[in-house]
Amino acid sequence: LICVPLLLLALITWLRTGETAHVDELKWWEGPATMATGMEKECDHCSKFANTLTCGECRVANYCSRECQLSAWRVGHKVRCKELVKQANAAK
């Protein structure tokens, strides 16, 4: 009985993204709202799928809200961001 919802979630994921997903990647216990619908990206801090904000400095990190962006900055994106900018400038 549990297999049917999991198969439906896998099918929905495949139809929306064109990619296959392992059952553990579907986050079925959190519901379909946590899965990408195409234009949405995964938040680099909390892993939710949403229309994201992109870091204005490195343009790599994506966040679902200003709160996640600030939290990520405090716990380590500050250092990673500077490294990403240096790498991008070196590649130019």
Coordinates of C-alpha atoms in Angstrom, one line a residue:
L1 CA 0.0 0.0 0.0
I2 CA 2.9 2.4 0.7
C3 CA 4.5 1.6 -2.6
V4 CA 1.8 3.3 -4.7
P5 CA 2.4 6.8 -3.2
L6 CA 6.2 6.4 -3.6
L7 CA 5.8 5.3 -7.2
L8 CA 3.5 8.3 -7.9
L9 CA 6.1 10.7 -6.3
A10 CA 8.8 9.1 -8.4
L11 CA 6.7 9.6 -11.5
I12 CA 5.9 13.2 -10.6
T13 CA 9.6 14.0 -10.0
W14 CA 10.5 12.4 -13.4
L15 CA 7.8 14.3 -15.2
R16 CA 8.7 17.6 -13.7
T17 CA 12.5 17.4 -13.9
G18 CA 13.2 14.7 -16.4
E19 CA 15.5 13.0 -13.9
T20 CA 15.0 9.8 -12.0
A21 CA 15.2 9.9 -8.2
H22 CA 15.9 7.3 -5.6
V23 CA 13.1 6.8 -3.0
D24 CA 15.3 8.3 -0.3
E25 CA 15.7 11.5 -2.4
L26 CA 12.0 12.0 -2.8
K27 CA 11.5 13.2 0.8
W28 CA 8.1 11.5 0.7
W29 CA 7.6 12.0 4.5
E30 CA 7.6 15.8 4.0
G31 CA 5.2 15.7 1.1
P32 CA 5.4 16.8 -2.5
A33 CA 5.8 20.5 -1.5
T34 CA 9.5 19.8 -0.9
M35 CA 10.2 18.5 -4.4
A36 CA 11.2 20.7 -7.3
T37 CA 8.7 21.8 -9.9
G38 CA 11.0 22.9 -12.6
M39 CA 12.0 26.5 -12.1
E40 CA 12.5 26.1 -8.3
K41 CA 16.0 25.5 -6.9
E42 CA 17.1 23.8 -3.7
C43 CA 17.9 26.1 -0.8
D44 CA 21.6 25.7 0.1
H45 CA 20.8 26.1 3.8
C46 CA 17.6 24.1 4.6
S47 CA 17.3 22.0 1.4
K48 CA 13.7 23.2 0.6
F49 CA 12.7 23.7 -3.0
A50 CA 11.5 27.2 -3.7
N51 CA 11.9 30.2 -5.9
T52 CA 15.3 31.1 -4.5
L53 CA 17.3 34.2 -3.7
T54 CA 20.9 34.0 -5.1
C55 CA 23.9 35.3 -3.2
G56 CA 24.7 38.7 -4.7
E57 CA 28.5 38.2 -4.3
C58 CA 29.3 34.7 -5.6
R59 CA 26.1 34.2 -7.6
V60 CA 26.4 30.4 -6.7
A61 CA 24.5 29.9 -3.4
N62 CA 20.6 29.8 -3.5
Y63 CA 18.3 30.4 -0.5
C64 CA 14.6 30.1 0.0
S65 CA 14.4 33.1 2.3
R66 CA 16.4 36.0 3.7
E67 CA 16.5 34.2 7.0
C68 CA 18.2 31.1 5.4
Q69 CA 20.6 33.4 3.6
L70 CA 21.6 35.1 6.9
S71 CA 21.9 31.8 8.8
A72 CA 24.1 30.3 6.1
W73 CA 26.3 33.4 6.0
R74 CA 26.8 33.1 9.8
V75 CA 27.6 29.4 9.7
G76 CA 30.2 29.4 6.9
H77 CA 29.0 30.8 3.6
K78 CA 31.0 34.0 4.3
V79 CA 34.3 32.1 3.9
R80 CA 33.1 29.9 1.0
C81 CA 31.7 33.0 -0.8
K82 CA 35.1 34.7 -0.8
E83 CA 36.7 31.5 -2.2
L84 CA 34.2 31.2 -5.0
V85 CA 34.7 34.8 -6.0
K86 CA 38.5 34.3 -6.1
Q87 CA 38.0 31.2 -8.2
A88 CA 35.7 33.0 -10.6
N89 CA 38.1 36.0 -10.9
A90 CA 41.1 33.6 -11.5
A91 CA 39.2 31.9 -14.3
K92 CA 38.6 35.2 -16.2

